[in-house]
Amino acid sequence: MSIAVQQNDEKPPHDIDREKLHPKVKEAVKIEAKSADQKVVVVVVDENTPLLPPSPKKNLKRADDDEEEEEEEDRNKFVTCIIYLFLLVILFFCATLYQTPKGFSSSSIQVHSFSVELFKVSVLNSQVTALWNISFFLTNPYSIVRVTYQVLDAEVFYRDEFLGGALIRPFVQQPEETEFMSVAVIVSPAVVSNQIAGAIDAERSQTWAVDFNVKIHAKIRVEWGGWRWIFASAPGTFEIWFNCEKLRVQFSSNATAGSILPGETAECGYDSEYR
């Protein structure tokens, strides 16, 4: 809103009160008066009305600034997405490594043969002498994980009584690879309880067969191909056990040698523990 006041040659009765020109406006008042004979022009500018129209250059600059801010925001979103994706990949690898023992199961091992030679039982001295030969297939169940067997051993039991055991050489198993293992367990002689010695002798004399249990124990480490240096501290060491129970050995007439029947399958349980 603007108000123009024109002064003629006559002398005004009193000076102009600038504060009372307009009740809403107290700022941006410009008075131009060079002499008494000139016109007095009073320009009143509303507070809500811009003094000058926006400059095209300022509009262009503002548009450029807005465009730069949008580009910066897009870059930040992209970087954030990359970081989230990287963290998800790391979590996936770590979680998979910690859960890898669950890939093993009873089907990971298959007993091929189990036989005994030079088998003798002394009930009087509570001793057992034998030479067991155990062979089995061990399969790595993972498609991309390599398994290192740091410790591997086989043990022979009658019921819960330990009779003997032997270590098997450490080895590395590639993904989905099946390894044929063979081990000889020599017992010469093993001291057992009187009850166990009598039970073995009675079972062999009555049925010409004895049920034995075999336990395969291993300490393993899992590795993602050649990336061990990345995840060396993540997986740690796992211990796994295969319990193959009731391997029925049929003895020959001399009762010193026997083996499981060809084609006979053994049920092997499985357990694991993280170290």
JSON list of N, CA and C in Angstrom, two decimals, residues 231-272:
[
{"chain": "A", "resi": 231, "resn": "PHE", "atom": "N", "xyz": [38.04, -64.70, 8.72]},
{"chain": "A", "resi": 231, "resn": "PHE", "atom": "CA", "xyz": [37.17, -65.25, 9.75]},
{"chain": "A", "resi": 231, "resn": "PHE", "atom": "C", "xyz": [37.93, -66.17, 10.70]},
{"chain": "A", "resi": 232, "resn": "ALA", "atom": "N", "xyz": [39.23, -65.95, 10.86]},
{"chain": "A", "resi": 232, "resn": "ALA", "atom": "CA", "xyz": [40.03, -66.86, 11.67]},
{"chain": "A", "resi": 232, "resn": "ALA", "atom": "C", "xyz": [39.54, -66.91, 13.10]},
{"chain": "A", "resi": 233, "resn": "SER", "atom": "N", "xyz": [39.10, -65.78, 13.66]},
{"chain": "A", "resi": 233, "resn": "SER", "atom": "CA", "xyz": [38.69, -65.75, 15.05]},
{"chain": "A", "resi": 233, "resn": "SER", "atom": "C", "xyz": [37.20, -66.01, 15.23]},
{"chain": "A", "resi": 234, "resn": "ALA", "atom": "N", "xyz": [36.44, -66.03, 14.11]},
{"chain": "A", "resi": 234, "resn": "ALA", "atom": "CA", "xyz": [35.00, -66.17, 14.23]},
{"chain": "A", "resi": 234, "resn": "ALA", "atom": "C", "xyz": [34.53, -67.58, 14.58]},
{"chain": "A", "resi": 235, "resn": "PRO", "atom": "N", "xyz": [34.91, -68.61, 13.81]},
{"chain": "A", "resi": 235, "resn": "PRO", "atom": "CA", "xyz": [34.31, -69.90, 14.07]},
{"chain": "A", "resi": 235, "resn": "PRO", "atom": "C", "xyz": [34.83, -70.60, 15.30]},
{"chain": "A", "resi": 236, "resn": "GLY", "atom": "N", "xyz": [36.13, -70.42, 15.63]},
{"chain": "A", "resi": 236, "resn": "GLY", "atom": "CA", "xyz": [36.69, -71.15, 16.75]},
{"chain": "A", "resi": 236, "resn": "GLY", "atom": "C", "xyz": [36.77, -72.63, 16.42]},
{"chain": "A", "resi": 237, "resn": "THR", "atom": "N", "xyz": [36.71, -73.47, 17.46]},
{"chain": "A", "resi": 237, "resn": "THR", "atom": "CA", "xyz": [36.82, -74.91, 17.31]},
{"chain": "A", "resi": 237, "resn": "THR", "atom": "C", "xyz": [35.55, -75.57, 17.80]},
{"chain": "A", "resi": 238, "resn": "PHE", "atom": "N", "xyz": [35.08, -76.56, 17.04]},
{"chain": "A", "resi": 238, "resn": "PHE", "atom": "CA", "xyz": [33.91, -77.34, 17.42]},
{"chain": "A", "resi": 238, "resn": "PHE", "atom": "C", "xyz": [34.34, -78.77, 17.72]},
{"chain": "A", "resi": 239, "resn": "GLU", "atom": "N", "xyz": [33.61, -79.38, 18.62]},
{"chain": "A", "resi": 239, "resn": "GLU", "atom": "CA", "xyz": [33.79, -80.80, 18.88]},
{"chain": "A", "resi": 239, "resn": "GLU", "atom": "C", "xyz": [32.53, -81.53, 18.46]},
{"chain": "A", "resi": 240, "resn": "ILE", "atom": "N", "xyz": [32.69, -82.62, 17.75]},
{"chain": "A", "resi": 240, "resn": "ILE", "atom": "CA", "xyz": [31.56, -83.41, 17.31]},
{"chain": "A", "resi": 240, "resn": "ILE", "atom": "C", "xyz": [31.77, -84.87, 17.71]},
{"chain": "A", "resi": 241, "resn": "TRP", "atom": "N", "xyz": [30.67, -85.57, 17.95]},
{"chain": "A", "resi": 241, "resn": "TRP", "atom": "CA", "xyz": [30.70, -86.97, 18.33]},
{"chain": "A", "resi": 241, "resn": "TRP", "atom": "C", "xyz": [29.71, -87.76, 17.47]},
{"chain": "A", "resi": 242, "resn": "PHE", "atom": "N", "xyz": [30.15, -88.91, 17.00]},
{"chain": "A", "resi": 242, "resn": "PHE", "atom": "CA", "xyz": [29.26, -89.87, 16.34]},
{"chain": "A", "resi": 242, "resn": "PHE", "atom": "C", "xyz": [29.24, -91.13, 17.21]},
{"chain": "A", "resi": 243, "resn": "ASN", "atom": "N", "xyz": [28.07, -91.48, 17.69]},
{"chain": "A", "resi": 243, "resn": "ASN", "atom": "CA", "xyz": [27.91, -92.66, 18.54]},
{"chain": "A", "resi": 243, "resn": "ASN", "atom": "C", "xyz": [27.22, -93.77, 17.74]},
{"chain": "A", "resi": 244, "resn": "CYS", "atom": "N", "xyz": [27.98, -94.75, 17.35]},
{"chain": "A", "resi": 244, "resn": "CYS", "atom": "CA", "xyz": [27.44, -95.88, 16.58]},
{"chain": "A", "resi": 244, "resn": "CYS", "atom": "C", "xyz": [27.26, -97.05, 17.54]},
{"chain": "A", "resi": 245, "resn": "GLU", "atom": "N", "xyz": [26.04, -97.35, 17.86]},
{"chain": "A", "resi": 245, "resn": "GLU", "atom": "CA", "xyz": [25.74, -98.33, 18.89]},
{"chain": "A", "resi": 245, "resn": "GLU", "atom": "C", "xyz": [25.29, -99.66, 18.30]},
{"chain": "A", "resi": 246, "resn": "LYS", "atom": "N", "xyz": [25.52, -100.70, 19.10]},
{"chain": "A", "resi": 246, "resn": "LYS", "atom": "CA", "xyz": [25.05, -102.06, 18.80]},
{"chain": "A", "resi": 246, "resn": "LYS", "atom": "C", "xyz": [25.57, -102.57, 17.46]},
{"chain": "A", "resi": 247, "resn": "LEU", "atom": "N", "xyz": [26.90, -102.47, 17.29]},
{"chain": "A", "resi": 247, "resn": "LEU", "atom": "CA", "xyz": [27.53, -103.10, 16.14]},
{"chain": "A", "resi": 247, "resn": "LEU", "atom": "C", "xyz": [27.74, -104.57, 16.50]},
{"chain": "A", "resi": 248, "resn": "ARG", "atom": "N", "xyz": [26.90, -105.41, 15.94]},
{"chain": "A", "resi": 248, "resn": "ARG", "atom": "CA", "xyz": [26.88, -106.82, 16.32]},
{"chain": "A", "resi": 248, "resn": "ARG", "atom": "C", "xyz": [27.96, -107.60, 15.56]},
{"chain": "A", "resi": 249, "resn": "VAL", "atom": "N", "xyz": [28.94, -108.08, 16.31]},
{"chain": "A", "resi": 249, "resn": "VAL", "atom": "CA", "xyz": [30.06, -108.83, 15.73]},
{"chain": "A", "resi": 249, "resn": "VAL", "atom": "C", "xyz": [29.75, -110.32, 15.84]},
{"chain": "A", "resi": 250, "resn": "GLN", "atom": "N", "xyz": [29.72, -110.99, 14.68]},
{"chain": "A", "resi": 250, "resn": "GLN", "atom": "CA", "xyz": [29.51, -112.44, 14.63]},
{"chain": "A", "resi": 250, "resn": "GLN", "atom": "C", "xyz": [30.88, -113.13, 14.67]},
{"chain": "A", "resi": 251, "resn": "PHE", "atom": "N", "xyz": [31.07, -114.01, 15.66]},
{"chain": "A", "resi": 251, "resn": "PHE", "atom": "CA", "xyz": [32.34, -114.71, 15.83]},
{"chain": "A", "resi": 251, "resn": "PHE", "atom": "C", "xyz": [32.33, -116.04, 15.07]},
{"chain": "A", "resi": 252, "resn": "SER", "atom": "N", "xyz": [33.53, -116.42, 14.66]},
{"chain": "A", "resi": 252, "resn": "SER", "atom": "CA", "xyz": [33.70, -117.72, 14.00]},
{"chain": "A", "resi": 252, "resn": "SER", "atom": "C", "xyz": [33.74, -118.83, 15.05]},
{"chain": "A", "resi": 253, "resn": "SER", "atom": "N", "xyz": [33.96, -120.03, 14.58]},
{"chain": "A", "resi": 253, "resn": "SER", "atom": "CA", "xyz": [33.93, -121.19, 15.48]},
{"chain": "A", "resi": 253, "resn": "SER", "atom": "C", "xyz": [35.03, -121.15, 16.54]},
{"chain": "A", "resi": 254, "resn": "ASN", "atom": "N", "xyz": [36.18, -120.55, 16.21]},
{"chain": "A", "resi": 254, "resn": "ASN", "atom": "CA", "xyz": [37.24, -120.50, 17.21]},
{"chain": "A", "resi": 254, "resn": "ASN", "atom": "C", "xyz": [37.05, -119.37, 18.21]},
{"chain": "A", "resi": 255, "resn": "ALA", "atom": "N", "xyz": [36.05, -118.49, 17.95]},
{"chain": "A", "resi": 255, "resn": "ALA", "atom": "CA", "xyz": [35.65, -117.44, 18.89]},
{"chain": "A", "resi": 255, "resn": "ALA", "atom": "C", "xyz": [36.73, -116.40, 19.15]},
{"chain": "A", "resi": 256, "resn": "THR", "atom": "N", "xyz": [37.72, -116.30, 18.26]},
{"chain": "A", "resi": 256, "resn": "THR", "atom": "CA", "xyz": [38.77, -115.28, 18.42]},
{"chain": "A", "resi": 256, "resn": "THR", "atom": "C", "xyz": [38.71, -114.21, 17.33]},
{"chain": "A", "resi": 257, "resn": "ALA", "atom": "N", "xyz": [37.88, -114.38, 16.34]},
{"chain": "A", "resi": 257, "resn": "ALA", "atom": "CA", "xyz": [37.77, -113.41, 15.25]},
{"chain": "A", "resi": 257, "resn": "ALA", "atom": "C", "xyz": [36.31, -113.30, 14.83]},
{"chain": "A", "resi": 258, "resn": "GLY", "atom": "N", "xyz": [35.93, -112.13, 14.43]},
{"chain": "A", "resi": 258, "resn": "GLY", "atom": "CA", "xyz": [34.56, -111.92, 13.99]},
{"chain": "A", "resi": 258, "resn": "GLY", "atom": "C", "xyz": [34.40, -110.55, 13.35]},
{"chain": "A", "resi": 259, "resn": "SER", "atom": "N", "xyz": [33.24, -110.31, 12.77]},
{"chain": "A", "resi": 259, "resn": "SER", "atom": "CA", "xyz": [32.97, -109.04, 12.11]},
{"chain": "A", "resi": 259, "resn": "SER", "atom": "C", "xyz": [31.47, -108.86, 11.98]},
{"chain": "A", "resi": 260, "resn": "ILE", "atom": "N", "xyz": [31.07, -107.65, 11.67]},
{"chain": "A", "resi": 260, "resn": "ILE", "atom": "CA", "xyz": [29.66, -107.41, 11.40]},
{"chain": "A", "resi": 260, "resn": "ILE", "atom": "C", "xyz": [29.32, -108.00, 10.04]},
{"chain": "A", "resi": 261, "resn": "LEU", "atom": "N", "xyz": [28.08, -108.35, 9.84]},
{"chain": "A", "resi": 261, "resn": "LEU", "atom": "CA", "xyz": [27.67, -108.95, 8.59]},
{"chain": "A", "resi": 261, "resn": "LEU", "atom": "C", "xyz": [27.74, -107.93, 7.46]},
{"chain": "A", "resi": 262, "resn": "PRO", "atom": "N", "xyz": [28.15, -108.37, 6.27]},
{"chain": "A", "resi": 262, "resn": "PRO", "atom": "CA", "xyz": [28.20, -107.44, 5.12]},
{"chain": "A", "resi": 262, "resn": "PRO", "atom": "C", "xyz": [26.83, -106.84, 4.85]},
{"chain": "A", "resi": 263, "resn": "GLY", "atom": "N", "xyz": [26.80, -105.55, 4.61]},
{"chain": "A", "resi": 263, "resn": "GLY", "atom": "CA", "xyz": [25.55, -104.86, 4.33]},
{"chain": "A", "resi": 263, "resn": "GLY", "atom": "C", "xyz": [24.79, -104.44, 5.56]},
{"chain": "A", "resi": 264, "resn": "GLU", "atom": "N", "xyz": [25.24, -104.83, 6.74]},
{"chain": "A", "resi": 264, "resn": "GLU", "atom": "CA", "xyz": [24.55, -104.43, 7.96]},
{"chain": "A", "resi": 264, "resn": "GLU", "atom": "C", "xyz": [24.83, -102.95, 8.26]},
{"chain": "A", "resi": 265, "resn": "THR", "atom": "N", "xyz": [23.78, -102.21, 8.54]},
{"chain": "A", "resi": 265, "resn": "THR", "atom": "CA", "xyz": [23.91, -100.78, 8.79]},
{"chain": "A", "resi": 265, "resn": "THR", "atom": "C", "xyz": [23.93, -100.51, 10.29]},
{"chain": "A", "resi": 266, "resn": "ALA", "atom": "N", "xyz": [24.62, -99.45, 10.66]},
{"chain": "A", "resi": 266, "resn": "ALA", "atom": "CA", "xyz": [24.70, -99.05, 12.06]},
{"chain": "A", "resi": 266, "resn": "ALA", "atom": "C", "xyz": [24.05, -97.69, 12.24]},
{"chain": "A", "resi": 267, "resn": "GLU", "atom": "N", "xyz": [23.28, -97.54, 13.29]},
{"chain": "A", "resi": 267, "resn": "GLU", "atom": "CA", "xyz": [22.65, -96.26, 13.60]},
{"chain": "A", "resi": 267, "resn": "GLU", "atom": "C", "xyz": [23.62, -95.43, 14.44]},
{"chain": "A", "resi": 268, "resn": "CYS", "atom": "N", "xyz": [23.99, -94.28, 13.91]},
{"chain": "A", "resi": 268, "resn": "CYS", "atom": "CA", "xyz": [24.97, -93.42, 14.59]},
{"chain": "A", "resi": 268, "resn": "CYS", "atom": "C", "xyz": [24.29, -92.12, 15.02]},
{"chain": "A", "resi": 269, "resn": "GLY", "atom": "N", "xyz": [24.32, -91.86, 16.30]},
{"chain": "A", "resi": 269, "resn": "GLY", "atom": "CA", "xyz": [23.82, -90.59, 16.80]},
{"chain": "A", "resi": 269, "resn": "GLY", "atom": "C", "xyz": [24.86, -89.50, 16.62]},
{"chain": "A", "resi": 270, "resn": "TYR", "atom": "N", "xyz": [24.43, -88.26, 16.81]},
{"chain": "A", "resi": 270, "resn": "TYR", "atom": "CA", "xyz": [25.33, -87.11, 16.58]},
{"chain": "A", "resi": 270, "resn": "TYR", "atom": "C", "xyz": [25.14, -86.07, 17.66]},
{"chain": "A", "resi": 271, "resn": "ASP", "atom": "N", "xyz": [26.26, -85.46, 18.07]},
{"chain": "A", "resi": 271, "resn": "ASP", "atom": "CA", "xyz": [26.22, -84.37, 19.04]},
{"chain": "A", "resi": 271, "resn": "ASP", "atom": "C", "xyz": [27.38, -83.44, 18.74]},
{"chain": "A", "resi": 272, "resn": "SER", "atom": "N", "xyz": [27.26, -82.16, 19.16]},
{"chain": "A", "resi": 272, "resn": "SER", "atom": "CA", "xyz": [28.32, -81.18, 18.90]},
{"chain": "A", "resi": 272, "resn": "SER", "atom": "C", "xyz": [28.37, -80.18, 20.03]}
]
